[in-house]
Amino acid sequence: MISKQVAEEIVAQTSKRLNRNLNVMDTNGLILASGEKERIDRIHEGAARVAATGHALAIQDHESEAFGGAKPGINLPIMFQDELVGVIGITGNPDELAEIAELVQLTTEMMVHQSLITSHTEWMRKTNELVYEELASGQPLSRFAKERLALLGMDNKAPYTVLLIDLGEMPSPDIRLIERLEDYFQQERALLGYSGLNELFVLLTGIDDLRKDSLMLELFRILQRPAARIGVGLPAQTISTIVRSAATASSALTFGRTAHHLVYYEDVELIALLKNNPQAELDRFHSRTLDSLSEELCRTLNAFFESNCSASEAAEQLGIHRHTLSYRLKKIEEKTGLNPANFQEAVHLYLALLLKNV
């Protein structure tokens, strides 16, 4: 069935190109849209005949009264997937309209097809988003969600892995981007959509680590956004534990460094676990450990740990001599009472630095 909005769009787009009046009717012959506004919401007897027979109908001037006063013209069925969804009428002398009637019918059916396909696609996307919302909530799934997952062939297809894609600053959801992602994932059993204004979710099923890594590379190519970041959650072995994969994907984005565009939860698991403690306690811990250090000494300590405690690599990274690095590490030990070269004390310093940088 053609909606009133679609009917109005057909009349607006077609009338101005033909310079003729058009009427669009529903399957009962009711005029939904017309270039002659006074005719809207009236029954068009000629259109009702077309709807009943499925065949085009030309109304000559002398036949007007036989069709309830309908004006002369040609009325044609509008089909979608072999079903009648409406009728279009072109006002005028039927003999003069014969050459353009089929073209108008074809154009109208194309517009209807595009509109209905678009509406169906938008409904499917919204459905996917509602299902993901249920999965990420951790609450028992509704019958609707279970049926949708079964229809997509996603039930019993572990492991399940959630990817969250932060698109950066954007004015509104990008439909073309979603379409490109849908095209890419059509061969995979995946659920995708918007989980926030600038955040997409992708729920992957049955993907091993090797395939997952190749997917990440392709995703960045499709996204084509330098600021985009992807958080990868822990794999879930059952549908009921997808909530955990979603939560860990979110933690990956939250605790991963902004400069890192691909963050696996495993890379930030330690800081994520620490952050589950009361913030006041964490603040006291890193303040008590690092407040005596200058920013220069903190940068030195960070470079030392990033270089896997290699003095030569850290000195090169900082652009200083190894003796200067040794002097700074000694100063850190003097101020904190903790030796960065001692494993247990280095762990204490490393955790404090992690908390300071997040």
CSV table of C-alpha atoms in Angstrom, one decimal:
chain,number,residue,atom,x,y,z
A,1,MET,CA,0.0,0.0,0.0
A,2,ILE,CA,1.3,3.5,-0.9
A,3,SER,CA,1.5,5.9,1.9
A,4,LYS,CA,0.2,9.5,1.6
A,5,GLN,CA,3.7,10.8,2.0
A,6,VAL,CA,4.9,8.7,-0.9
A,7,ALA,CA,1.9,9.6,-3.0
A,8,GLU,CA,2.6,13.4,-2.5
A,9,GLU,CA,6.2,12.9,-3.5
A,10,ILE,CA,5.2,11.1,-6.7
A,11,VAL,CA,2.8,13.9,-7.6
A,12,ALA,CA,5.3,16.6,-6.8
A,13,GLN,CA,8.2,15.0,-8.8
A,14,THR,CA,6.2,13.8,-11.8
A,15,SER,CA,3.7,16.7,-12.3
A,16,LYS,CA,6.4,19.4,-12.7
A,17,ARG,CA,8.1,17.3,-15.4
A,18,LEU,CA,5.0,16.5,-17.4
A,19,ASN,CA,3.2,19.8,-16.8
A,20,ARG,CA,0.0,17.8,-16.3
A,21,ASN,CA,-2.1,17.0,-13.3
A,22,LEU,CA,-1.6,13.6,-11.7
A,23,ASN,CA,-3.6,11.7,-9.1
A,24,VAL,CA,-2.3,8.9,-6.9
A,25,MET,CA,-4.9,6.6,-5.4
A,26,ASP,CA,-4.9,3.7,-3.0
A,27,THR,CA,-6.2,0.2,-3.8
A,28,ASN,CA,-9.7,1.4,-2.9
A,29,GLY,CA,-9.6,4.3,-5.4
A,30,LEU,CA,-9.2,6.9,-2.7
A,31,ILE,CA,-7.2,9.9,-4.0
A,32,LEU,CA,-4.2,10.3,-1.7
A,33,ALA,CA,-2.4,13.1,-3.6
A,34,SER,CA,-3.3,15.3,-6.6
A,35,GLY,CA,-2.2,18.4,-8.3
A,36,GLU,CA,-5.8,19.5,-7.8
A,37,LYS,CA,-5.9,19.7,-4.0
A,38,GLU,CA,-9.8,19.8,-3.9
A,39,ARG,CA,-9.9,16.2,-5.2
A,40,ILE,CA,-7.8,14.7,-2.4
A,41,ASP,CA,-9.7,12.2,-0.1
A,42,ARG,CA,-12.4,11.6,-2.7
A,43,ILE,CA,-13.1,8.3,-4.4
A,44,HIS,CA,-12.0,8.0,-8.0
A,45,GLU,CA,-14.3,5.6,-9.7
A,46,GLY,CA,-11.9,5.0,-12.6
A,47,ALA,CA,-9.1,4.1,-10.2
A,48,ALA,CA,-11.4,1.8,-8.2
A,49,ARG,CA,-12.1,-0.1,-11.5
A,50,VAL,CA,-8.3,-0.3,-12.2
A,51,ALA,CA,-7.7,-1.6,-8.7
A,52,ALA,CA,-10.4,-4.2,-9.1
A,53,THR,CA,-9.3,-5.5,-12.6
A,54,GLY,CA,-5.5,-4.8,-12.4
A,55,HIS,CA,-5.7,-3.3,-15.9
A,56,ALA,CA,-5.2,0.3,-17.2
A,57,LEU,CA,-8.3,2.3,-18.0
A,58,ALA,CA,-8.7,5.2,-20.4
A,59,ILE,CA,-11.6,7.6,-19.7
A,60,GLN,CA,-12.8,9.6,-22.6
A,61,ASP,CA,-14.6,13.0,-22.2
A,62,HIS,CA,-18.0,11.5,-22.9
A,63,GLU,CA,-17.4,8.7,-20.4
A,64,SER,CA,-16.9,11.0,-17.4
A,65,GLU,CA,-20.4,10.6,-15.9
A,66,ALA,CA,-20.2,6.8,-16.1
A,67,PHE,CA,-17.2,7.0,-13.6
A,68,GLY,CA,-18.8,9.3,-11.1
A,69,GLY,CA,-17.6,12.5,-12.7
A,70,ALA,CA,-14.0,11.5,-13.1
A,71,LYS,CA,-12.1,13.6,-15.5
A,72,PRO,CA,-10.8,12.3,-18.8
A,73,GLY,CA,-7.4,10.7,-18.7
A,74,ILE,CA,-5.5,7.4,-18.3
A,75,ASN,CA,-5.4,5.4,-15.0
A,76,LEU,CA,-2.8,2.7,-14.5
A,77,PRO,CA,-2.0,0.2,-11.9
A,78,ILE,CA,1.1,0.6,-9.7
A,79,MET,CA,2.7,-2.8,-9.0
A,80,PHE,CA,5.3,-3.8,-6.4
A,81,GLN,CA,6.6,-7.4,-6.4
A,82,ASP,CA,3.6,-8.5,-8.6
A,83,GLU,CA,1.1,-7.0,-6.1
A,84,LEU,CA,-1.1,-3.9,-6.7
A,85,VAL,CA,-0.2,-1.2,-4.3
A,86,GLY,CA,-2.0,1.8,-5.9
A,87,VAL,CA,-3.2,3.5,-9.0
A,88,ILE,CA,-1.8,6.6,-10.8
A,89,GLY,CA,-4.1,8.8,-13.0
A,90,ILE,CA,-2.9,11.3,-15.6
A,91,THR,CA,-5.5,13.9,-16.5
A,92,GLY,CA,-6.0,14.8,-20.2
A,93,ASN,CA,-7.0,13.4,-23.5
A,94,PRO,CA,-6.2,9.7,-23.5
A,95,ASP,CA,-5.2,9.7,-27.1
A,96,GLU,CA,-2.5,12.4,-26.4
A,97,LEU,CA,-1.3,10.6,-23.2
A,98,ALA,CA,-0.8,7.1,-24.8
A,99,GLU,CA,2.9,7.7,-25.6
A,100,ILE,CA,3.8,8.9,-22.1
A,101,ALA,CA,1.5,6.7,-20.0
A,102,GLU,CA,3.8,3.7,-19.8
A,103,LEU,CA,6.8,5.8,-19.0
A,104,VAL,CA,4.9,7.5,-16.2
A,105,GLN,CA,3.8,4.1,-14.9
A,106,LEU,CA,7.3,2.8,-15.0
A,107,THR,CA,8.8,5.9,-13.3
A,108,THR,CA,6.1,5.7,-10.6
A,109,GLU,CA,6.7,2.0,-9.9
A,110,MET,CA,10.5,2.8,-9.6
A,111,MET,CA,9.8,5.5,-7.0
A,112,VAL,CA,7.4,3.3,-5.1
A,113,HIS,CA,9.9,0.4,-5.2
A,114,GLN,CA,12.7,2.7,-3.8
A,115,SER,CA,10.4,4.1,-1.1
A,116,LEU,CA,9.2,0.7,0.1
A,117,ILE,CA,12.7,-0.9,0.0
A,118,THR,CA,14.0,2.1,1.9
A,119,SER,CA,11.3,1.8,4.5
A,120,HIS,CA,11.8,-1.9,4.9
A,121,THR,CA,15.6,-1.4,5.3
A,122,GLU,CA,15.1,1.3,7.9
A,123,TRP,CA,12.7,-1.0,9.8
A,124,MET,CA,15.3,-3.8,9.6
A,125,ARG,CA,18.0,-1.5,11.0
A,126,LYS,CA,15.8,-0.4,13.8
A,127,THR,CA,15.0,-4.0,14.6
A,128,ASN,CA,18.7,-4.9,14.8
A,129,GLU,CA,19.3,-2.0,17.1
A,130,LEU,CA,16.5,-3.1,19.4
A,131,VAL,CA,17.8,-6.6,19.5
A,132,TYR,CA,21.3,-5.4,20.3
A,133,GLU,CA,19.9,-3.2,23.0
A,134,GLU,CA,18.3,-6.3,24.6
A,135,LEU,CA,21.5,-8.3,24.3
A,136,ALA,CA,23.7,-5.5,25.8
A,137,SER,CA,21.3,-5.0,28.7
A,138,GLY,CA,21.9,-8.5,30.2
A,139,GLN,CA,18.1,-9.0,30.7
A,140,PRO,CA,16.3,-12.1,29.5
A,141,LEU,CA,15.7,-11.9,25.8
A,142,SER,CA,12.2,-11.3,24.5
A,143,ARG,CA,10.6,-13.8,22.0
A,144,PHE,CA,11.0,-11.2,19.3
A,145,ALA,CA,14.8,-10.9,19.9
A,146,LYS,CA,15.2,-14.7,19.9
A,147,GLU,CA,13.2,-15.1,16.6
A,148,ARG,CA,15.3,-12.3,15.0
A,149,LEU,CA,18.6,-13.9,16.0
A,150,ALA,CA,17.3,-17.3,14.7
A,151,LEU,CA,16.2,-15.7,11.4
A,152,LEU,CA,19.7,-14.2,11.0
A,153,GLY,CA,21.3,-17.6,11.7
A,154,MET,CA,23.1,-16.2,14.7
A,155,ASP,CA,21.9,-18.6,17.4
A,156,ASN,CA,24.3,-21.3,18.4
A,157,LYS,CA,27.1,-19.6,16.4
A,158,ALA,CA,29.7,-18.9,19.2
A,159,PRO,CA,32.0,-17.1,19.7
A,160,TYR,CA,30.1,-13.8,19.8
A,161,THR,CA,32.3,-10.7,19.7
A,162,VAL,CA,31.1,-7.1,20.0
A,163,LEU,CA,32.9,-4.3,18.3
A,164,LEU,CA,32.1,-0.7,19.2
A,165,ILE,CA,33.1,2.0,16.6
A,166,ASP,CA,33.5,5.5,17.8
A,167,LEU,CA,33.2,7.7,14.7
A,168,GLY,CA,34.4,10.9,16.3
A,169,GLU,CA,32.5,14.1,15.9
A,170,MET,CA,29.7,13.9,13.3
A,171,PRO,CA,26.6,16.1,12.9
A,172,SER,CA,24.2,13.1,12.3
A,173,PRO,CA,24.2,9.4,11.5
A,174,ASP,CA,25.7,8.6,8.1
A,175,ILE,CA,23.4,6.4,6.1
A,176,ARG,CA,25.9,5.8,3.3
A,177,LEU,CA,28.4,4.5,5.9
A,178,ILE,CA,25.8,2.0,7.3
A,179,GLU,CA,25.1,0.9,3.7
A,180,ARG,CA,28.8,0.2,3.0
A,181,LEU,CA,29.1,-1.7,6.2
A,182,GLU,CA,26.0,-3.8,5.5
A,183,ASP,CA,27.3,-4.6,2.0
A,184,TYR,CA,30.6,-5.7,3.5
A,185,PHE,CA,29.1,-7.8,6.3
A,186,GLN,CA,26.3,-9.4,4.1
A,187,GLN,CA,28.5,-12.6,3.8
A,188,GLU,CA,29.0,-12.7,7.5
A,189,ARG,CA,26.5,-13.5,10.2
A,190,ALA,CA,26.6,-10.1,11.9
A,191,LEU,CA,24.3,-7.6,13.6
A,192,LEU,CA,25.1,-3.9,13.2
A,193,GLY,CA,23.6,-0.5,13.7
A,194,TYR,CA,23.9,2.6,15.8
A,195,SER,CA,24.3,2.3,19.6
A,196,GLY,CA,24.7,6.0,20.0
A,197,LEU,CA,24.7,9.2,18.0
A,198,ASN,CA,28.3,8.7,16.9
A,199,GLU,CA,28.8,5.1,17.8
A,200,LEU,CA,28.2,1.9,15.8
A,201,PHE,CA,28.0,-1.6,17.1
A,202,VAL,CA,28.9,-4.8,15.2
A,203,LEU,CA,28.1,-8.2,16.7
A,204,LEU,CA,30.2,-10.8,15.0
A,205,THR,CA,29.5,-14.6,15.2
A,206,GLY,CA,31.7,-17.6,14.7
A,207,ILE,CA,34.8,-15.5,13.9
A,208,ASP,CA,38.3,-16.7,14.8
A,209,ASP,CA,41.1,-14.4,15.8
A,210,LEU,CA,42.8,-14.5,12.4
A,211,ARG,CA,39.6,-13.6,10.6
A,212,LYS,CA,38.9,-10.9,13.2
A,213,ASP,CA,42.2,-9.2,12.6
A,214,SER,CA,41.6,-9.0,8.8
A,215,LEU,CA,38.1,-7.7,9.5
A,216,MET,CA,39.6,-4.8,11.5
A,217,LEU,CA,41.8,-3.7,8.7
A,218,GLU,CA,38.9,-3.8,6.2
A,219,LEU,CA,36.7,-1.9,8.7
A,220,PHE,CA,39.2,1.1,8.8
A,221,ARG,CA,39.3,1.1,5.0
A,222,ILE,CA,35.5,1.4,4.9
A,223,LEU,CA,35.2,3.9,7.7
A,224,GLN,CA,37.6,6.4,6.0
A,225,ARG,CA,37.7,8.5,9.1
A,226,PRO,CA,41.0,9.4,10.7
A,227,ALA,CA,39.4,9.9,14.1
A,228,ALA,CA,37.5,6.6,14.2
A,229,ARG,CA,38.4,4.2,17.0
A,230,ILE,CA,37.3,0.5,17.4
A,231,GLY,CA,36.9,-1.2,20.8
A,232,VAL,CA,36.9,-5.0,20.7
A,233,GLY,CA,35.2,-6.9,23.5
A,234,LEU,CA,36.0,-10.3,24.9
A,235,PRO,CA,34.5,-13.2,23.0
A,236,ALA,CA,31.3,-14.6,24.5
A,237,GLN,CA,30.5,-18.3,24.3
A,238,THR,CA,26.7,-17.9,24.8
A,239,ILE,CA,24.1,-15.4,23.8
A,240,SER,CA,23.4,-14.7,27.4
A,241,THR,CA,27.0,-13.5,28.0
A,242,ILE,CA,27.1,-11.1,25.0
A,243,VAL,CA,26.4,-8.4,27.6
A,244,ARG,CA,30.0,-9.1,28.9
A,245,SER,CA,31.4,-8.7,25.4
A,246,ALA,CA,29.5,-5.4,25.0
A,247,ALA,CA,30.7,-4.1,28.3
A,248,THR,CA,34.3,-4.9,27.6
A,249,ALA,CA,34.2,-3.3,24.2
A,250,SER,CA,33.0,-0.2,25.8
A,251,SER,CA,35.8,-0.4,28.4
A,252,ALA,CA,38.3,-0.8,25.5
A,253,LEU,CA,37.2,2.6,24.1
A,254,THR,CA,37.0,4.2,27.5
A,255,PHE,CA,40.4,3.2,28.8
A,256,GLY,CA,42.3,2.8,25.5
A,257,ARG,CA,44.5,5.8,24.6
A,258,THR,CA,42.9,8.2,22.2
A,259,ALA,CA,45.9,7.9,19.8
A,260,HIS,CA,45.2,4.1,19.6
A,261,HIS,CA,42.6,3.5,16.9
A,262,LEU,CA,42.2,-0.2,17.6
A,263,VAL,CA,41.9,-1.3,21.2
A,264,TYR,CA,41.3,-4.8,22.4
A,265,TYR,CA,39.9,-5.2,25.9
A,266,GLU,CA,42.9,-7.4,26.8
A,267,ASP,CA,45.1,-4.4,26.3
A,268,VAL,CA,43.3,-2.3,28.9
A,269,GLU,CA,42.0,-5.0,31.2
A,270,LEU,CA,44.4,-4.1,34.1
A,271,ILE,CA,43.3,-0.5,34.2
A,272,ALA,CA,39.7,-1.4,33.7
A,273,LEU,CA,39.8,-3.7,36.7
A,274,LEU,CA,41.6,-1.1,38.8
A,275,LYS,CA,38.9,1.5,37.8
A,276,ASN,CA,36.2,-0.7,39.4
A,277,ASN,CA,37.6,0.4,42.7
A,278,PRO,CA,36.3,3.6,44.4
A,279,GLN,CA,37.7,6.7,42.5
A,280,ALA,CA,38.7,8.4,45.7
A,281,GLU,CA,40.9,5.5,46.7
A,282,LEU,CA,42.5,5.4,43.2
A,283,ASP,CA,43.2,9.1,43.3
A,284,ARG,CA,44.8,8.8,46.7
A,285,PHE,CA,47.0,5.9,45.5
A,286,HIS,CA,48.4,7.7,42.4
A,287,SER,CA,48.7,11.0,44.2
A,288,ARG,CA,50.6,9.5,47.1
A,289,THR,CA,53.0,7.7,44.7
A,290,LEU,CA,53.6,10.4,42.0
A,291,ASP,CA,52.8,13.8,43.4
A,292,SER,CA,56.4,14.4,44.3
A,293,LEU,CA,57.5,13.9,40.7
A,294,SER,CA,57.7,16.7,38.1
A,295,GLU,CA,56.0,16.2,34.6
A,296,GLU,CA,59.5,15.6,33.2
A,297,LEU,CA,60.2,12.8,35.6
A,298,CYS,CA,56.7,11.3,34.9
A,299,ARG,CA,57.4,11.4,31.2
A,300,THR,CA,60.8,9.7,31.8
A,301,LEU,CA,59.1,7.0,33.9
A,302,ASN,CA,56.5,6.4,31.2
A,303,ALA,CA,59.1,6.1,28.4
A,304,PHE,CA,61.1,3.7,30.6
A,305,PHE,CA,58.1,1.4,31.0
A,306,GLU,CA,57.0,1.7,27.4
A,307,SER,CA,60.5,0.6,26.4
A,308,ASN,CA,60.1,-2.5,28.6
A,309,CYS,CA,62.6,-1.1,31.1
A,310,SER,CA,65.3,-0.8,28.5
A,311,ALA,CA,67.5,2.1,29.4
A,312,SER,CA,69.0,2.5,25.9
A,313,GLU,CA,65.6,2.5,24.2
A,314,ALA,CA,64.0,4.8,26.7
A,315,ALA,CA,66.9,7.3,26.3
A,316,GLU,CA,66.6,7.2,22.6
A,317,GLN,CA,62.8,7.7,22.8
A,318,LEU,CA,63.3,10.8,25.1
A,319,GLY,CA,66.3,12.1,23.0
A,320,ILE,CA,68.6,12.2,26.0
A,321,HIS,CA,71.9,10.5,27.0
A,322,ARG,CA,71.8,7.3,29.0
A,323,HIS,CA,73.6,9.0,31.9
A,324,THR,CA,70.8,11.6,32.0
A,325,LEU,CA,68.2,8.8,32.1
A,326,SER,CA,70.1,7.1,34.9
A,327,TYR,CA,70.2,10.3,36.8
A,328,ARG,CA,66.4,10.9,36.4
A,329,LEU,CA,65.6,7.3,37.5
A,330,LYS,CA,67.7,7.8,40.6
A,331,LYS,CA,65.8,11.0,41.3
A,332,ILE,CA,62.5,9.1,40.9
A,333,GLU,CA,63.7,6.6,43.5
A,334,GLU,CA,64.8,9.3,45.9
A,335,LYS,CA,61.4,11.1,45.7
A,336,THR,CA,59.1,8.1,45.7
A,337,GLY,CA,61.2,5.6,47.6
A,338,LEU,CA,60.5,3.1,44.8
A,339,ASN,CA,63.1,1.8,42.4
A,340,PRO,CA,61.9,1.6,38.8
A,341,ALA,CA,64.5,-1.2,38.1
A,342,ASN,CA,63.1,-3.4,40.9
A,343,PHE,CA,60.2,-5.6,39.6
A,344,GLN,CA,57.8,-5.2,42.6
A,345,GLU,CA,58.4,-1.5,43.0
A,346,ALA,CA,58.2,-1.0,39.3
A,347,VAL,CA,54.7,-2.6,39.3
A,348,HIS,CA,53.7,-0.1,42.0
A,349,LEU,CA,55.0,2.9,39.9
A,350,TYR,CA,53.5,1.5,36.7
A,351,LEU,CA,50.0,1.1,38.2
A,352,ALA,CA,50.1,4.6,39.6
A,353,LEU,CA,51.2,6.0,36.2
A,354,LEU,CA,48.4,4.1,34.5
A,355,LEU,CA,45.8,5.7,36.8
A,356,LYS,CA,47.3,9.1,36.4
A,357,ASN,CA,47.2,8.9,32.6
A,358,VAL,CA,43.6,7.7,32.3
